[in-house]
Tab-separated table of C-alpha atoms in Angstrom:
chain	number	residue	atom	x	y	z
A	18	MET	CA	4.204	3.075	21.272
A	19	ARG	CA	6.164	5.150	18.764
A	20	LEU	CA	8.630	3.227	16.617
A	21	GLU	CA	11.817	4.817	15.337
A	22	ASN	CA	13.273	3.120	12.281
A	23	LYS	CA	16.000	4.745	10.215
A	24	ASP	CA	15.353	2.188	7.453
A	25	VAL	CA	11.850	3.542	6.853
A	26	LYS	CA	11.467	6.943	5.201
A	27	GLN	CA	8.657	9.065	3.869
A	28	GLU	CA	8.418	9.457	0.102
A	29	GLY	CA	5.432	11.577	-0.867
A	30	ASN	CA	2.453	10.145	1.009
A	31	GLN	CA	3.990	6.696	1.420
A	32	LYS	CA	6.493	5.156	3.833
A	33	VAL	CA	9.027	2.913	2.116
A	34	ILE	CA	11.689	0.444	3.266
A	35	THR	CA	15.149	1.685	2.307
A	36	LYS	CA	17.481	-1.059	3.515
A	37	ASP	CA	18.610	-3.840	1.198
A	38	VAL	CA	17.131	-7.172	2.307
A	39	GLY	CA	17.071	-10.509	0.547
A	40	ARG	CA	14.318	-12.252	2.494
A	41	LEU	CA	11.355	-11.554	4.723
A	42	GLU	CA	13.144	-12.833	7.832
A	43	ASP	CA	15.644	-9.945	7.576
A	44	PHE	CA	12.935	-7.372	8.422
A	45	ASN	CA	12.659	-5.985	11.924
A	46	HIS	CA	9.328	-6.032	13.779
A	47	GLU	CA	7.973	-2.737	12.374
A	48	GLU	CA	8.966	-3.657	8.839
A	49	LEU	CA	7.203	-7.016	9.148
A	50	VAL	CA	3.997	-5.234	10.153
A	51	ARG	CA	4.293	-2.818	7.233
A	52	PHE	CA	4.791	-5.713	4.826
A	53	LEU	CA	1.784	-7.504	6.351
A	54	VAL	CA	-0.428	-4.474	5.702
A	55	ASP	CA	0.885	-4.337	2.135
A	56	MET	CA	-0.031	-8.009	1.633
A	57	LEU	CA	-3.582	-7.342	2.847
A	58	HIS	CA	-3.836	-4.491	0.349
A	59	ARG	CA	-2.684	-6.775	-2.455
A	60	ILE	CA	-5.323	-9.376	-1.567
A	61	VAL	CA	-8.094	-6.741	-1.731
A	62	VAL	CA	-6.857	-5.436	-5.089
A	63	HIS	CA	-6.440	-8.961	-6.499
A	64	HIS	CA	-10.015	-9.826	-5.472
A	65	THR	CA	-11.244	-6.681	-7.234
A	66	LEU	CA	-9.239	-7.376	-10.390
A	67	TRP	CA	-10.666	-10.892	-10.601
A	68	PHE	CA	-14.188	-9.504	-10.331
A	69	ARG	CA	-13.504	-6.782	-12.891
A	70	GLU	CA	-12.130	-9.245	-15.443
A	71	VAL	CA	-14.979	-11.733	-14.941
A	72	GLU	CA	-17.422	-8.837	-15.384
A	73	HIS	CA	-15.613	-7.875	-18.589
A	74	GLN	CA	-15.762	-11.436	-19.925
A	75	PHE	CA	-19.280	-12.445	-18.857
A	76	GLY	CA	-21.193	-9.295	-17.835
A	77	MET	CA	-22.277	-7.988	-14.439
A	78	PRO	CA	-25.062	-10.506	-13.588
A	79	LYS	CA	-22.848	-13.538	-14.266
A	80	ALA	CA	-19.887	-11.909	-12.532
A	81	LEU	CA	-21.975	-11.409	-9.390
A	82	GLU	CA	-23.017	-15.070	-9.423
A	83	ILE	CA	-19.435	-16.240	-9.848
A	84	MET	CA	-18.140	-13.849	-7.185
A	85	ASN	CA	-20.783	-15.094	-4.773
A	86	ALA	CA	-19.516	-18.659	-5.151
A	87	ALA	CA	-15.850	-17.639	-5.065
A	88	PHE	CA	-16.178	-15.357	-2.048
A	89	LYS	CA	-18.046	-17.927	0.075
A	90	ARG	CA	-15.383	-20.543	-0.541
A	91	SER	CA	-12.467	-18.125	-0.220
A	92	TYR	CA	-13.867	-16.627	3.000
A	93	GLU	CA	-14.227	-20.067	4.591
A	94	ILE	CA	-10.673	-21.094	3.740
A	95	GLN	CA	-9.054	-17.776	4.668
A	96	MET	CA	-10.855	-17.322	8.004
A	97	GLN	CA	-10.093	-20.877	9.109
A	98	ARG	CA	-6.413	-20.347	8.319
A	99	LEU	CA	-6.297	-16.960	10.050
A	100	GLY	CA	-8.073	-18.455	13.061
A	101	LYS	CA	-5.428	-21.165	13.381
A	102	THR	CA	-2.619	-18.624	12.966
A	103	LEU	CA	-3.968	-15.975	15.343
A	104	GLY	CA	-5.671	-18.320	17.777
A	105	PHE	CA	-9.332	-17.358	17.447
A	106	GLU	CA	-12.360	-19.589	17.019
A	107	MET	CA	-14.948	-19.499	14.266
A	108	VAL	CA	-18.566	-19.754	15.414
A	109	ASN	CA	-21.239	-20.194	12.727
A	110	ASP	CA	-18.718	-19.017	10.099
A	111	LEU	CA	-17.983	-15.832	12.075
A	112	PRO	CA	-14.847	-14.852	14.063
A	113	LYS	CA	-15.577	-15.276	17.789
A	114	PRO	CA	-13.703	-12.046	18.737
A	115	LEU	CA	-16.246	-10.092	16.684
A	116	LEU	CA	-19.149	-12.022	18.187
A	117	ASP	CA	-17.802	-11.212	21.641
A	118	LEU	CA	-17.893	-7.455	21.032
A	119	PRO	CA	-20.802	-5.549	22.653
A	120	ARG	CA	-23.608	-4.487	20.290
A	121	GLU	CA	-22.795	-0.802	20.730
A	122	VAL	CA	-19.169	-1.415	19.730
A	123	LEU	CA	-20.245	-3.358	16.638
A	124	ILE	CA	-22.506	-0.483	15.580
A	125	LYS	CA	-19.726	2.063	16.194
A	126	LEU	CA	-17.374	-0.126	14.171
A	127	MET	CA	-19.826	-0.216	11.251
A	128	ASP	CA	-20.217	3.557	11.435
A	129	SER	CA	-16.436	3.921	11.328
A	130	LEU	CA	-16.277	1.586	8.325
A	131	ALA	CA	-18.975	3.640	6.598
A	132	VAL	CA	-17.030	6.876	7.103
A	133	ASN	CA	-13.830	5.159	5.964
A	134	TRP	CA	-15.640	4.010	2.813
A	135	LEU	CA	-16.657	7.588	2.050
A	136	VAL	CA	-13.167	8.900	2.811
A	137	ASN	CA	-11.692	6.279	0.481
A	138	ASP	CA	-14.082	7.414	-2.256
A	139	GLY	CA	-13.054	11.041	-1.756
A	140	VAL	CA	-9.342	10.253	-1.660
A	141	TRP	CA	-9.589	8.398	-4.975
A	142	PHE	CA	-11.488	11.332	-6.509
A	143	GLN	CA	-8.876	13.833	-5.325
A	144	ALA	CA	-6.002	11.651	-6.527
A	145	VAL	CA	-7.434	11.558	-10.056
A	146	GLU	CA	-8.374	15.240	-9.917
A	147	ASN	CA	-4.842	16.214	-8.850
A	148	ALA	CA	-3.341	14.138	-11.652
A	149	TYR	CA	-5.753	14.852	-14.515
A	150	GLY	CA	-8.296	17.469	-13.453
A	151	MET	CA	-11.958	17.630	-12.443
A	152	PHE	CA	-13.417	16.349	-15.718
A	153	ASP	CA	-11.528	13.054	-15.640
A	154	ALA	CA	-12.150	12.673	-11.896
A	155	LYS	CA	-15.907	13.024	-12.467
A	156	ARG	CA	-15.745	10.603	-15.402
A	157	CYS	CA	-14.006	7.972	-13.272
A	158	ASN	CA	-16.362	8.673	-10.372
A	159	ASP	CA	-19.478	8.184	-12.477
A	160	THR	CA	-18.148	4.931	-13.957
A	161	CYS	CA	-17.224	3.651	-10.498
A	162	TRP	CA	-20.781	4.307	-9.293
A	163	ALA	CA	-22.140	2.523	-12.352
A	164	ARG	CA	-20.428	-0.621	-11.036
A	165	PHE	CA	-20.567	-0.178	-7.267
A	166	SER	CA	-24.247	0.761	-7.033
A	167	PRO	CA	-25.618	-2.426	-8.652
A	168	PHE	CA	-23.104	-4.480	-6.667
A	169	GLU	CA	-24.264	-2.922	-3.393
A	170	ALA	CA	-27.911	-3.486	-4.330
A	171	TRP	CA	-27.136	-7.111	-5.195
A	172	SER	CA	-25.233	-7.544	-1.916
A	173	ILE	CA	-28.133	-6.201	0.172
A	174	LYS	CA	-30.608	-8.293	-1.804
A	175	GLN	CA	-28.514	-11.406	-1.130
A	176	PHE	CA	-28.086	-10.586	2.560
A	177	PHE	CA	-31.853	-10.398	3.127
A	178	ASN	CA	-32.661	-13.214	0.674
A	179	MET	CA	-35.099	-10.953	-1.166
A	180	PRO	CA	-37.235	-12.399	-3.976
A	181	GLU	CA	-36.273	-11.678	-7.567
A	182	MET	CA	-38.746	-8.794	-7.830
A	183	PRO	CA	-39.424	-7.403	-4.320
A	184	GLY	CA	-41.063	-4.235	-5.644
A	185	LEU	CA	-40.958	-0.802	-4.072
A	186	GLU	CA	-41.073	-2.219	-0.539
A	187	GLY	CA	-37.894	-4.122	-1.277
A	188	LEU	CA	-36.262	-0.965	-2.590
A	189	LYS	CA	-37.293	1.018	0.501
A	190	LYS	CA	-35.680	-1.606	2.704
A	191	ALA	CA	-32.526	-1.801	0.588
A	192	LEU	CA	-32.049	1.985	0.698
A	193	GLN	CA	-31.965	1.814	4.507
A	194	PHE	CA	-29.041	-0.619	4.417
A	195	ARG	CA	-26.718	1.144	1.981
A	196	ILE	CA	-23.388	2.247	3.429
A	197	TYR	CA	-24.561	5.805	2.798
A	198	ALA	CA	-27.441	5.270	5.229
A	199	ARG	CA	-24.933	5.149	8.137
A	200	ILE	CA	-23.431	8.494	7.097
A	201	ASN	CA	-26.207	10.706	5.714
A	202	LYS	CA	-29.725	11.521	6.883
A	203	GLN	CA	-32.405	10.405	4.440
A	204	SER	CA	-36.174	10.054	4.303
A	205	ILE	CA	-38.927	8.506	2.195
A	206	ILE	CA	-42.055	10.397	1.112
A	207	GLU	CA	-44.925	8.086	0.221
A	208	GLU	CA	-46.904	8.958	-2.918
A	209	GLY	CA	-49.170	5.923	-3.172
A	210	PRO	CA	-48.869	2.207	-3.973
A	211	ASN	CA	-46.876	2.753	-7.159
A	212	SER	CA	-44.308	5.439	-6.272
A	213	PHE	CA	-42.328	7.145	-3.530
A	214	VAL	CA	-39.728	9.909	-3.296
A	215	PHE	CA	-36.385	9.347	-1.626
A	216	GLN	CA	-34.739	12.474	-0.172
A	217	MET	CA	-31.144	12.952	0.936
A	218	ASN	CA	-31.776	15.422	3.743
A	219	ASP	CA	-28.218	15.737	5.020
A	220	CYS	CA	-25.296	14.862	2.745
A	221	ARG	CA	-21.943	14.670	4.513
A	222	VAL	CA	-20.001	15.668	1.402
A	223	GLN	CA	-22.216	18.617	0.444
A	224	ALA	CA	-22.522	19.815	4.043
A	225	ALA	CA	-18.725	19.881	4.340
A	226	ARG	CA	-18.477	21.968	1.165
A	227	LYS	CA	-21.118	24.344	2.492
A	228	ARG	CA	-19.172	24.838	5.743
A	229	LYS	CA	-16.118	25.756	3.655
A	230	GLY	CA	-18.120	28.290	1.633
A	231	LEU	CA	-17.942	26.187	-1.548
A	232	GLU	CA	-20.704	25.676	-4.097
A	233	ASP	CA	-22.599	22.383	-4.243
A	234	TYR	CA	-20.654	19.574	-5.868
A	235	PRO	CA	-22.458	18.782	-9.168
A	236	CYS	CA	-23.188	15.121	-8.442
A	237	LYS	CA	-26.223	14.679	-10.709
A	238	SER	CA	-24.342	12.757	-13.401
A	239	ALA	CA	-23.225	10.192	-10.815
A	240	GLY	CA	-26.618	10.155	-9.112
A	241	LEU	CA	-28.449	9.360	-12.333
A	242	VAL	CA	-26.500	6.159	-12.843
A	243	GLU	CA	-26.173	5.390	-9.122
A	244	TYR	CA	-29.866	5.446	-8.204
A	245	ARG	CA	-31.163	3.992	-11.465
A	246	SER	CA	-28.807	1.005	-11.401
A	247	PHE	CA	-29.432	0.436	-7.679
A	248	ALA	CA	-33.218	0.409	-8.132
A	249	GLU	CA	-33.164	-1.753	-11.268
A	250	THR	CA	-30.923	-4.308	-9.562
A	251	ILE	CA	-33.413	-4.578	-6.710
A	252	ASP	CA	-36.294	-4.920	-9.164
A	253	PRO	CA	-35.927	-4.422	-12.945
A	254	ARG	CA	-39.485	-3.068	-13.141
A	255	ILE	CA	-38.617	0.047	-11.106
A	256	ARG	CA	-38.066	3.324	-12.959
A	257	THR	CA	-36.071	6.243	-11.539
A	258	GLU	CA	-36.670	9.969	-11.986
A	259	CYS	CA	-34.472	12.753	-10.674
A	260	VAL	CA	-36.580	15.302	-8.776
A	261	GLY	CA	-33.502	17.436	-8.184
A	262	CYS	CA	-29.759	17.018	-7.643
A	263	PRO	CA	-26.865	19.528	-7.740
A	264	PRO	CA	-26.213	21.503	-9.854
A	265	ASP	CA	-30.048	21.713	-9.851
A	266	PRO	CA	-31.490	24.191	-7.352
A	267	HIS	CA	-32.934	22.490	-4.267
A	268	PRO	CA	-34.725	23.473	-1.054
A	269	GLU	CA	-32.957	23.632	2.308
A	270	GLU	CA	-34.551	20.406	3.527
A	271	TRP	CA	-32.826	18.156	0.982
A	272	TRP	CA	-29.753	18.023	-1.261
A	273	CYS	CA	-31.119	15.569	-3.796
A	274	ALA	CA	-34.399	13.737	-4.312
A	275	TRP	CA	-35.386	10.775	-6.483
A	276	ARG	CA	-38.774	9.371	-7.463
A	277	PHE	CA	-39.117	5.618	-7.876
A	278	THR	CA	-42.096	4.216	-9.774
A	279	ILE	CA	-43.241	0.722	-10.603
């Protein structure tokens, strides 16, 4: 269904409401939906700002603990309220409509979310690059990875209830459940009981650049903080070494490779 609304116009890359309204009830159906989406966006940003400020005040480890408590309680309250409003049940703390989806649809949905995550990352990079140039975009990108990578490692560690120091086996498992693992092809080369090499055999971002005839994106600065902080969050005893990452030269079979030692 295509909606025509003369009170909604395109300004840049955003659609805005142009009519003068004094209350929510004055919106038509399409405008209500647009405002609903905007409210969801605000909730996500507000959640992130809370986490960022708590991290600033108390440091990353404490912020993760506090977020864990806050998210569990917030999730319970919000999903119960949404269930009452939209008429769906909660089963074992999960929305029944999601539980009713076939396994193959759930996996396709997670793959779509993974691609959307990567697209969101790229859109943010391009927005900063367009406004301030490549240097500042890379600076913001590297700092973002310095925060997201340990958070993702912590999240995976929590999900699987890993011990405090699960060693290299814990890291191998965690690497298989990163969002990236649903997008890129990766492999692990065993070197013995105390080390292994992780290879990114097919990188969606780099492969796209190659198809366009562009040089490799120099992602080493981000990778150094990304993989080190991920591994150390899984187990602080693990040390990370870059085998190679653009702009380093690399063989055809991988884009970047990292050695993890304990």
